PDB file of C-alpha atoms in Angstrom:
ATOM      1  CA  MET A 266       4.026 192.263  13.020  1.00 39.00           C
ATOM      2  CA  GLU A 267       6.560 189.802  14.392  1.00 43.00           C
ATOM      3  CA  GLU A 268       4.281 187.892  15.365  1.00 44.00           C
ATOM      4  CA  MET A 269       2.489 187.555  12.307  1.00 42.00           C
ATOM      5  CA  TYR A 270       5.087 186.541  10.559  1.00 39.00           C
ATOM      6  CA  SER A 271       5.140 183.829  13.201  1.00 42.00           C
ATOM      7  CA  GLU A 272       2.239 182.769  12.356  1.00 43.00           C
ATOM      8  CA  SER A 273       2.430 182.632   8.465  1.00 43.00           C
ATOM      9  CA  GLN A 274       5.684 180.713   9.163  1.00 47.00           C
ATOM     10  CA  LYS A 275       4.377 177.703  10.572  1.00 47.00           C
ATOM     11  CA  SER A 276       1.060 177.450   8.328  1.00 45.00           C
ATOM     12  CA  GLU A 277       3.469 177.128   5.546  1.00 49.00           C
ATOM     13  CA  PRO A 278       3.214 173.595   4.298  1.00 49.00           C
ATOM     14  CA  ASP A 279       6.494 172.326   4.501  1.00 53.00           C
ATOM     15  CA  SER A 280       8.712 173.020   1.484  1.00 56.00           C
ATOM     16  CA  THR A 281      11.396 170.157   1.142  1.00 63.00           C
ATOM     17  CA  PRO A 282      10.437 167.790  -1.270  1.00 78.00           C
ATOM     18  CA  GLU A 283      10.804 164.136  -1.095  1.00 88.00           C
ATOM     19  CA  PRO A 284      14.262 162.574  -1.683  1.00 94.00           C
ATOM     20  CA  LYS A 285      14.077 159.789  -5.158  1.00 96.00           C
ATOM     21  CA  ILE A 286      14.667 156.469  -4.366  1.00 98.00           C
ATOM     22  CA  ILE A 287      16.877 154.490  -6.816  1.00 98.00           C
ATOM     23  CA  GLY A 288      16.954 150.954  -6.610  1.00 98.00           C
ATOM     24  CA  LEU A 289      20.160 149.145  -7.124  1.00 98.00           C
ATOM     25  CA  THR A 290      20.845 145.415  -7.303  1.00 98.00           C
ATOM     26  CA  GLY A 291      22.754 142.926  -8.982  1.00 97.00           C
ATOM     27  CA  GLY A 292      23.324 139.308  -8.522  1.00 95.00           C
ATOM     28  CA  ILE A 293      25.918 137.275  -7.110  1.00 95.00           C
ATOM     29  CA  GLY A 294      29.833 138.368  -8.560  1.00 96.00           C
ATOM     30  CA  SER A 295      28.313 141.670  -9.891  1.00 97.00           C
ATOM     31  CA  GLY A 296      29.738 143.952  -8.738  1.00 96.00           C
ATOM     32  CA  LYS A 297      26.712 145.384  -7.289  1.00 97.00           C
ATOM     33  CA  THR A 298      28.886 146.583  -4.237  1.00 96.00           C
ATOM     34  CA  THR A 299      31.388 148.241  -5.717  1.00 97.00           C
ATOM     35  CA  VAL A 300      29.075 150.633  -7.707  1.00 98.00           C
ATOM     36  CA  ALA A 301      27.110 151.099  -4.909  1.00 98.00           C
ATOM     37  CA  LYS A 302      30.849 152.588  -2.933  1.00 98.00           C
ATOM     38  CA  PHE A 303      31.414 154.283  -6.180  1.00 98.00           C
ATOM     39  CA  ILE A 304      27.326 156.123  -5.718  1.00 98.00           C
ATOM     40  CA  GLU A 305      28.394 156.923  -2.061  1.00 98.00           C
ATOM     41  CA  ASP A 306      31.915 158.638  -3.466  1.00 97.00           C
ATOM     42  CA  CYS A 307      29.364 161.298  -5.418  1.00 97.00           C
ATOM     43  CA  GLY A 308      28.368 162.527  -2.341  1.00 97.00           C
ATOM     44  CA  PHE A 309      24.892 160.436  -2.513  1.00 97.00           C
ATOM     45  CA  PRO A 310      23.829 158.008   0.403  1.00 98.00           C
ATOM     46  CA  VAL A 311      23.390 153.703  -0.028  1.00 98.00           C
ATOM     47  CA  TYR A 312      21.206 152.298   2.744  1.00 98.00           C
ATOM     48  CA  TYR A 313      22.592 148.279   2.152  1.00 97.00           C
ATOM     49  CA  SER A 314      20.133 146.601   2.430  1.00 95.00           C
ATOM     50  CA  ASP A 315      21.936 142.594   3.053  1.00 89.00           C
ATOM     51  CA  ASP A 316      23.906 144.378   5.415  1.00 94.00           C
ATOM     52  CA  ARG A 317      20.927 145.722   7.123  1.00 96.00           C
ATOM     53  CA  ALA A 318      19.046 143.108   7.379  1.00 95.00           C
ATOM     54  CA  LYS A 319      22.295 140.759   8.681  1.00 94.00           C
ATOM     55  CA  ASP A 320      22.293 143.373  11.830  1.00 96.00           C
ATOM     56  CA  ILE A 321      18.321 143.430  12.527  1.00 97.00           C
ATOM     57  CA  VAL A 322      17.951 139.910  12.569  1.00 97.00           C
ATOM     58  CA  ASN A 323      20.301 139.574  15.984  1.00 96.00           C
ATOM     59  CA  ASP A 324      18.813 142.904  16.878  1.00 95.00           C
ATOM     60  CA  ASN A 325      15.695 142.895  16.952  1.00 95.00           C
ATOM     61  CA  GLU A 326      14.243 140.821  20.064  1.00 94.00           C
ATOM     62  CA  ASP A 327      10.975 139.865  18.431  1.00 95.00           C
ATOM     63  CA  LEU A 328      12.255 138.597  14.976  1.00 97.00           C
ATOM     64  CA  LYS A 329      15.085 136.428  16.804  1.00 96.00           C
ATOM     65  CA  VAL A 330      12.005 134.330  18.421  1.00 96.00           C
ATOM     66  CA  ARG A 331       9.870 133.886  15.346  1.00 97.00           C
ATOM     67  CA  ILE A 332      13.046 133.019  13.376  1.00 97.00           C
ATOM     68  CA  LYS A 333      13.645 130.439  16.103  1.00 97.00           C
ATOM     69  CA  GLU A 334      10.185 129.299  16.074  1.00 97.00           C
ATOM     70  CA  LEU A 335      10.032 128.501  12.054  1.00 97.00           C
ATOM     71  CA  LEU A 336      13.527 127.184  11.791  1.00 96.00           C
ATOM     72  CA  GLY A 337      14.239 126.241  15.683  1.00 96.00           C
ATOM     73  CA  SER A 338      17.303 127.384  18.745  1.00 95.00           C
ATOM     74  CA  ASP A 339      19.791 126.444  16.669  1.00 96.00           C
ATOM     75  CA  SER A 340      19.396 129.060  14.321  1.00 97.00           C
ATOM     76  CA  TYR A 341      20.935 130.970  16.899  1.00 97.00           C
ATOM     77  CA  ASP A 342      24.031 130.303  18.689  1.00 96.00           C
ATOM     78  CA  GLU A 343      25.001 129.758  21.984  1.00 94.00           C
ATOM     79  CA  ASN A 344      26.042 133.775  22.327  1.00 94.00           C
ATOM     80  CA  GLY A 345      22.514 133.905  21.167  1.00 94.00           C
ATOM     81  CA  LEU A 346      23.427 135.322  17.842  1.00 97.00           C
ATOM     82  CA  TYR A 347      22.187 134.453  13.888  1.00 97.00           C
ATOM     83  CA  ASN A 348      23.803 131.453  13.271  1.00 97.00           C
ATOM     84  CA  ARG A 349      23.771 131.757   9.103  1.00 95.00           C
ATOM     85  CA  LYS A 350      25.591 128.359   8.417  1.00 94.00           C
ATOM     86  CA  PHE A 351      22.374 126.522  10.112  1.00 96.00           C
ATOM     87  CA  VAL A 352      20.310 128.679   8.396  1.00 96.00           C
ATOM     88  CA  ALA A 353      21.638 128.429   5.108  1.00 92.00           C
ATOM     89  CA  GLU A 354      21.550 124.512   4.940  1.00 93.00           C
ATOM     90  CA  GLN A 355      17.630 125.277   6.006  1.00 94.00           C
ATOM     91  CA  VAL A 356      16.693 127.212   3.507  1.00 93.00           C
ATOM     92  CA  PHE A 357      19.000 126.313   0.674  1.00 84.00           C
ATOM     93  CA  ASN A 358      16.687 123.805  -1.716  1.00 83.00           C
ATOM     94  CA  ASN A 359      13.177 124.879   0.447  1.00 91.00           C
ATOM     95  CA  LYS A 360      11.662 126.899  -1.144  1.00 88.00           C
ATOM     96  CA  ASP A 361       9.117 127.074   1.036  1.00 94.00           C
ATOM     97  CA  LEU A 362      10.487 127.622   3.825  1.00 96.00           C
ATOM     98  CA  LEU A 363      12.810 130.154   2.374  1.00 92.00           C
ATOM     99  CA  GLN A 364       9.584 132.349   2.058  1.00 92.00           C
ATOM    100  CA  SER A 365       8.579 132.157   5.241  1.00 96.00           C
ATOM    101  CA  LEU A 366      12.475 133.073   6.324  1.00 96.00           C
ATOM    102  CA  ASN A 367      12.048 136.083   4.406  1.00 92.00           C
ATOM    103  CA  GLU A 368       8.094 137.015   5.242  1.00 94.00           C
ATOM    104  CA  LEU A 369       9.700 137.289   9.031  1.00 96.00           C
ATOM    105  CA  ILE A 370      12.847 139.639   8.185  1.00 95.00           C
ATOM    106  CA  HIS A 371      11.484 141.576   4.737  1.00 93.00           C
ATOM    107  CA  PRO A 372       9.079 143.588   7.100  1.00 94.00           C
ATOM    108  CA  ALA A 373      12.108 144.471   9.500  1.00 95.00           C
ATOM    109  CA  VAL A 374      14.121 146.106   7.266  1.00 95.00           C
ATOM    110  CA  ARG A 375      11.527 147.269   5.376  1.00 94.00           C
ATOM    111  CA  LEU A 376      10.391 149.553   8.585  1.00 95.00           C
ATOM    112  CA  ASP A 377      14.390 149.994   9.072  1.00 96.00           C
ATOM    113  CA  PHE A 378      14.623 151.918   5.360  1.00 96.00           C
ATOM    114  CA  GLU A 379      11.655 153.669   6.134  1.00 96.00           C
ATOM    115  CA  ASP A 380      13.289 155.342   9.497  1.00 96.00           C
ATOM    116  CA  TRP A 381      16.629 155.743   7.699  1.00 97.00           C
ATOM    117  CA  VAL A 382      14.764 157.316   4.222  1.00 96.00           C
ATOM    118  CA  LYS A 383      13.358 160.641   7.332  1.00 95.00           C
ATOM    119  CA  LYS A 384      17.077 161.563   7.911  1.00 96.00           C
ATOM    120  CA  GLN A 385      18.324 161.606   4.735  1.00 96.00           C
ATOM    121  CA  THR A 386      18.213 165.065   3.079  1.00 95.00           C
ATOM    122  CA  LYS A 387      19.981 164.413  -0.451  1.00 95.00           C
ATOM    123  CA  TYR A 388      17.424 164.651  -3.163  1.00 94.00           C
ATOM    124  CA  LEU A 389      18.473 161.422  -5.048  1.00 97.00           C
ATOM    125  CA  ILE A 390      19.109 158.233  -2.494  1.00 98.00           C
ATOM    126  CA  PHE A 391      20.041 154.779  -3.323  1.00 98.00           C
ATOM    127  CA  LYS A 392      18.544 151.496  -1.595  1.00 98.00           C
ATOM    128  CA  GLU A 393      20.422 148.941  -2.266  1.00 97.00           C
ATOM    129  CA  THR A 394      18.933 145.161  -2.790  1.00 96.00           C
ATOM    130  CA  ALA A 395      20.259 141.510  -3.860  1.00 93.00           C
ATOM    131  CA  LEU A 396      15.660 140.942  -4.344  1.00 92.00           C
ATOM    132  CA  LEU A 397      14.836 144.313  -5.808  1.00 96.00           C
ATOM    133  CA  PHE A 398      12.705 143.064  -8.325  1.00 97.00           C
ATOM    134  CA  GLU A 399      12.023 139.423  -6.964  1.00 92.00           C
ATOM    135  CA  LEU A 400      10.064 141.474  -4.102  1.00 91.00           C
ATOM    136  CA  GLN A 401       8.833 143.924  -6.512  1.00 94.00           C
ATOM    137  CA  LEU A 402      10.837 146.572  -4.563  1.00 95.00           C
ATOM    138  CA  ASN A 403      11.209 148.350  -7.880  1.00 96.00           C
ATOM    139  CA  LYS A 404       7.559 149.276  -7.876  1.00 96.00           C
ATOM    140  CA  GLN A 405       8.795 151.550  -4.529  1.00 94.00           C
ATOM    141  CA  CYS A 406      11.378 153.567  -6.445  1.00 97.00           C
ATOM    142  CA  TYR A 407      11.630 156.178  -8.675  1.00 97.00           C
ATOM    143  CA  ARG A 408      14.061 154.437 -11.199  1.00 98.00           C
ATOM    144  CA  SER A 409      15.758 151.082 -10.608  1.00 98.00           C
ATOM    145  CA  ILE A 410      19.862 150.404 -11.337  1.00 98.00           C
ATOM    146  CA  LEU A 411      20.887 146.782 -12.507  1.00 98.00           C
ATOM    147  CA  VAL A 412      24.731 146.084 -12.301  1.00 98.00           C
ATOM    148  CA  THR A 413      25.236 142.872 -14.880  1.00 98.00           C
ATOM    149  CA  ALA A 414      28.495 141.226 -16.132  1.00 97.00           C
ATOM    150  CA  GLU A 415      28.850 137.991 -18.175  1.00 97.00           C
ATOM    151  CA  ASP A 416      27.761 134.409 -16.361  1.00 96.00           C
ATOM    152  CA  ASN A 417      31.559 133.519 -16.674  1.00 96.00           C
ATOM    153  CA  ILE A 418      33.180 137.083 -15.271  1.00 97.00           C
ATOM    154  CA  ARG A 419      30.662 136.951 -12.410  1.00 97.00           C
ATOM    155  CA  ILE A 420      31.714 132.860 -11.319  1.00 97.00           C
ATOM    156  CA  LYS A 421      35.142 134.075 -11.317  1.00 97.00           C
ATOM    157  CA  ARG A 422      35.159 136.954  -9.568  1.00 96.00           C
ATOM    158  CA  VAL A 423      33.006 134.377  -6.855  1.00 97.00           C
ATOM    159  CA  MET A 424      35.554 131.545  -6.441  1.00 97.00           C
ATOM    160  CA  ASP A 425      38.314 133.906  -6.400  1.00 96.00           C
ATOM    161  CA  ARG A 426      36.143 136.595  -3.542  1.00 95.00           C
ATOM    162  CA  ASP A 427      35.114 132.924  -1.880  1.00 95.00           C
ATOM    163  CA  GLY A 428      37.705 130.585  -2.553  1.00 96.00           C
ATOM    164  CA  LYS A 429      34.268 128.573  -3.863  1.00 94.00           C
ATOM    165  CA  THR A 430      33.870 125.842  -6.488  1.00 97.00           C
ATOM    166  CA  TYR A 431      32.498 126.509  -9.960  1.00 96.00           C
ATOM    167  CA  ARG A 432      29.534 124.504  -9.606  1.00 96.00           C
ATOM    168  CA  GLU A 433      28.838 125.874  -5.949  1.00 94.00           C
ATOM    169  CA  VAL A 434      28.761 129.353  -7.711  1.00 96.00           C
ATOM    170  CA  GLN A 435      26.751 128.248 -10.454  1.00 95.00           C
ATOM    171  CA  SER A 436      23.688 126.691  -8.018  1.00 91.00           C
ATOM    172  CA  VAL A 437      23.768 129.951  -6.197  1.00 91.00           C
ATOM    173  CA  MET A 438      23.098 131.360  -9.767  1.00 94.00           C
ATOM    174  CA  GLU A 439      20.758 129.578 -10.810  1.00 92.00           C
ATOM    175  CA  LYS A 440      18.365 129.425  -7.831  1.00 87.00           C
ATOM    176  CA  GLN A 441      18.123 133.966  -8.752  1.00 91.00           C
ATOM    177  CA  MET A 442      16.386 135.731 -11.050  1.00 94.00           C
ATOM    178  CA  PRO A 443      17.546 135.126 -14.579  1.00 95.00           C
ATOM    179  CA  GLU A 444      20.054 137.285 -15.460  1.00 95.00           C
ATOM    180  CA  LYS A 445      17.276 138.257 -19.518  1.00 95.00           C
ATOM    181  CA  GLU A 446      14.076 138.880 -17.274  1.00 97.00           C
ATOM    182  CA  LYS A 447      16.290 141.458 -15.076  1.00 97.00           C
ATOM    183  CA  ILE A 448      16.828 143.612 -17.519  1.00 97.00           C
ATOM    184  CA  LYS A 449      13.782 144.168 -19.067  1.00 97.00           C
ATOM    185  CA  LEU A 450      12.636 145.123 -15.879  1.00 98.00           C
ATOM    186  CA  ALA A 451      15.905 147.268 -15.623  1.00 98.00           C
ATOM    187  CA  ASP A 452      15.470 151.311 -16.336  1.00 98.00           C
ATOM    188  CA  CYS A 453      19.336 151.554 -16.135  1.00 98.00           C
ATOM    189  CA  ILE A 454      21.951 149.285 -16.804  1.00 98.00           C
ATOM    190  CA  ILE A 455      25.866 149.737 -15.667  1.00 98.00           C
ATOM    191  CA  TYR A 456      27.442 146.345 -17.917  1.00 98.00           C
ATOM    192  CA  ASN A 457      30.409 145.266 -15.445  1.00 98.00           C
ATOM    193  CA  ASN A 458      32.709 143.183 -17.857  1.00 97.00           C
ATOM    194  CA  THR A 459      35.744 145.226 -17.807  1.00 96.00           C
ATOM    195  CA  ASN A 460      37.866 147.556 -15.657  1.00 97.00           C
ATOM    196  CA  LEU A 461      37.145 149.555 -12.174  1.00 97.00           C
ATOM    197  CA  ASP A 462      37.526 152.889 -14.583  1.00 98.00           C
ATOM    198  CA  ASP A 463      35.351 152.043 -16.439  1.00 98.00           C
ATOM    199  CA  LEU A 464      32.560 150.828 -13.819  1.00 98.00           C
ATOM    200  CA  LYS A 465      33.205 154.176 -12.391  1.00 98.00           C
ATOM    201  CA  ASP A 466      32.391 156.380 -15.492  1.00 98.00           C
ATOM    202  CA  GLN A 467      29.110 153.745 -16.105  1.00 98.00           C
ATOM    203  CA  THR A 468      28.257 155.026 -12.768  1.00 98.00           C
ATOM    204  CA  GLU A 469      28.358 158.435 -12.586  1.00 97.00           C
ATOM    205  CA  LYS A 470      27.154 158.536 -16.263  1.00 97.00           C
ATOM    206  CA  THR A 471      24.145 157.211 -14.796  1.00 97.00           C
ATOM    207  CA  ILE A 472      23.709 159.098 -11.913  1.00 96.00           C
ATOM    208  CA  PHE A 473      23.622 162.143 -14.037  1.00 95.00           C
ATOM    209  CA  ASP A 474      21.238 160.936 -16.751  1.00 94.00           C
ATOM    210  CA  ILE A 475      18.600 159.797 -13.471  1.00 93.00           C
ATOM    211  CA  GLU A 476      19.246 163.452 -12.626  1.00 78.00           C
TER     212      GLU A 476
END
């Protein structure tokens, strides 16, 4: 009987459900990272695509070679670390070069994310990425969340945080997908125009609605 039980157990399919992937995005100064921290406080894991990309460009040797071939040896410093300032200067006003760089980095991040998903046990997991809609990653998600705020509020936040001028922040925003287009694509919208308590309440309500 013990052997029969063992065999029947082996033949049963894995009943663990696949986690539902929730895409989380927002433009510069929107507060998307703060929302991600609130989500973690609620007990759900968050994959920080932008942060992981910063690690991957330093850790993935094949990717490093390809980036150097695209942008030159100065794309990495004398210590072999990604030269973010140099790369940003090369691609900031060159859409074709930026696209080529993204075509190298994004597949590496995608593979890293897939490995991360396999390790998760929660029924909801969140993928934070600035380019959720631009790369149509929302189509791979169960739901998408957009964190947004009025332009002047976003600009002031970044000016206070990064010490940039109004025009510098505005220039970055102009290169991102317009908020009105993102709002049309998002399943859930969190408006971050007031304070942290309100932002936290909206975040928790959004998670509850998704569940």
